[in-house]
Amino acid sequence: MSLLPLTALFAGDVLELLIPVDDGDTVEQVGKQVAHHVVGRRVARRDAPIRVRHDGRILAPEAIIGASGVQPLDHLEVFYGD
């Protein structure tokens, strides 16, 4: 597994983050890593699943981030979904 640096913005936050993840992580794990730095600090915690969008498409939570077309320094939008 290799390091995959990504930029991410959690909906409702004002700061874009640089998040180093493992390319073998699931999309759900990546979303949780982004949320760790934001939720409960600048964005209120909600009882809803965390979703990840890349290039306009919502990625499946069980997908492997490195196999989902995400490249180093790509931008992710992370948000609460239903």
CSV table of C-alpha atoms in Angstrom, one decimal:
chain,number,residue,atom,x,y,z
A,1,MET,CA,0.0,0.0,0.0
A,2,SER,CA,1.2,3.5,-0.7
A,3,LEU,CA,0.6,7.0,0.6
A,4,LEU,CA,-2.0,8.9,-1.4
A,5,PRO,CA,-2.2,12.7,-0.4
A,6,LEU,CA,-5.6,14.2,-1.1
A,7,THR,CA,-7.2,17.6,-0.5
A,8,ALA,CA,-10.6,17.6,1.0
A,9,LEU,CA,-13.4,19.9,2.2
A,10,PHE,CA,-16.1,18.8,4.6
A,11,ALA,CA,-19.4,20.5,3.8
A,12,GLY,CA,-20.0,23.4,6.1
A,13,ASP,CA,-16.3,23.8,7.0
A,14,VAL,CA,-14.2,26.8,5.9
A,15,LEU,CA,-10.8,25.0,5.7
A,16,GLU,CA,-9.5,22.8,3.0
A,17,LEU,CA,-7.4,19.9,4.3
A,18,LEU,CA,-4.4,18.0,3.0
A,19,ILE,CA,-5.1,14.4,4.1
A,20,PRO,CA,-2.5,11.6,3.6
A,21,VAL,CA,-4.4,8.3,3.2
A,22,ASP,CA,-3.4,4.8,2.2
A,23,ASP,CA,-4.4,3.9,-1.3
A,24,GLY,CA,-5.8,0.7,0.1
A,25,ASP,CA,-8.3,2.5,2.4
A,26,THR,CA,-12.0,2.3,1.7
A,27,VAL,CA,-13.9,5.4,0.7
A,28,GLU,CA,-15.7,5.2,4.1
A,29,GLN,CA,-12.3,5.2,6.0
A,30,VAL,CA,-11.2,8.2,4.0
A,31,GLY,CA,-14.4,10.1,4.8
A,32,LYS,CA,-13.9,9.3,8.5
A,33,GLN,CA,-10.3,10.5,8.4
A,34,VAL,CA,-11.5,13.8,7.0
A,35,ALA,CA,-14.4,14.1,9.5
A,36,HIS,CA,-11.9,13.4,12.4
A,37,HIS,CA,-10.4,16.9,11.8
A,38,VAL,CA,-13.6,18.7,11.3
A,39,VAL,CA,-16.7,17.2,13.0
A,40,GLY,CA,-17.2,18.4,16.6
A,41,ARG,CA,-14.8,21.3,15.9
A,42,ARG,CA,-16.1,23.4,13.1
A,43,VAL,CA,-19.0,21.3,11.9
A,44,ALA,CA,-21.7,19.8,14.2
A,45,ARG,CA,-21.8,16.1,14.6
A,46,ARG,CA,-24.9,14.4,13.0
A,47,ASP,CA,-26.3,10.9,13.1
A,48,ALA,CA,-26.0,10.4,9.4
A,49,PRO,CA,-23.5,8.5,7.1
A,50,ILE,CA,-20.5,10.3,5.8
A,51,ARG,CA,-20.3,10.4,2.0
A,52,VAL,CA,-17.4,11.3,-0.4
A,53,ARG,CA,-17.8,13.0,-3.8
A,54,HIS,CA,-15.0,13.1,-6.4
A,55,ASP,CA,-15.4,14.9,-9.7
A,56,GLY,CA,-19.1,15.2,-9.3
A,57,ARG,CA,-19.8,11.5,-8.4
A,58,ILE,CA,-20.5,10.0,-5.1
A,59,LEU,CA,-18.1,7.2,-4.4
A,60,ALA,CA,-19.4,3.9,-2.9
A,61,PRO,CA,-18.4,3.6,0.7
A,62,GLU,CA,-16.9,0.1,0.2
A,63,ALA,CA,-14.8,1.1,-2.8
A,64,ILE,CA,-11.0,1.2,-2.4
A,65,ILE,CA,-9.9,4.8,-2.8
A,66,GLY,CA,-6.8,4.0,-4.9
A,67,ALA,CA,-8.9,2.0,-7.3
A,68,SER,CA,-11.7,4.5,-7.7
A,69,GLY,CA,-10.0,6.9,-10.0
A,70,VAL,CA,-8.7,9.3,-7.3
A,71,GLN,CA,-5.2,10.5,-8.0
A,72,PRO,CA,-2.6,12.2,-5.7
A,73,LEU,CA,-3.7,15.8,-4.7
A,74,ASP,CA,-7.2,15.3,-6.2
A,75,HIS,CA,-10.0,17.2,-4.3
A,76,LEU,CA,-12.7,15.3,-2.4
A,77,GLU,CA,-15.9,16.8,-1.1
A,78,VAL,CA,-17.0,15.1,2.2
A,79,PHE,CA,-20.5,15.5,3.5
A,80,TYR,CA,-23.3,14.0,5.5
A,81,GLY,CA,-25.6,11.9,3.4
A,82,ASP,CA,-28.8,10.0,3.8
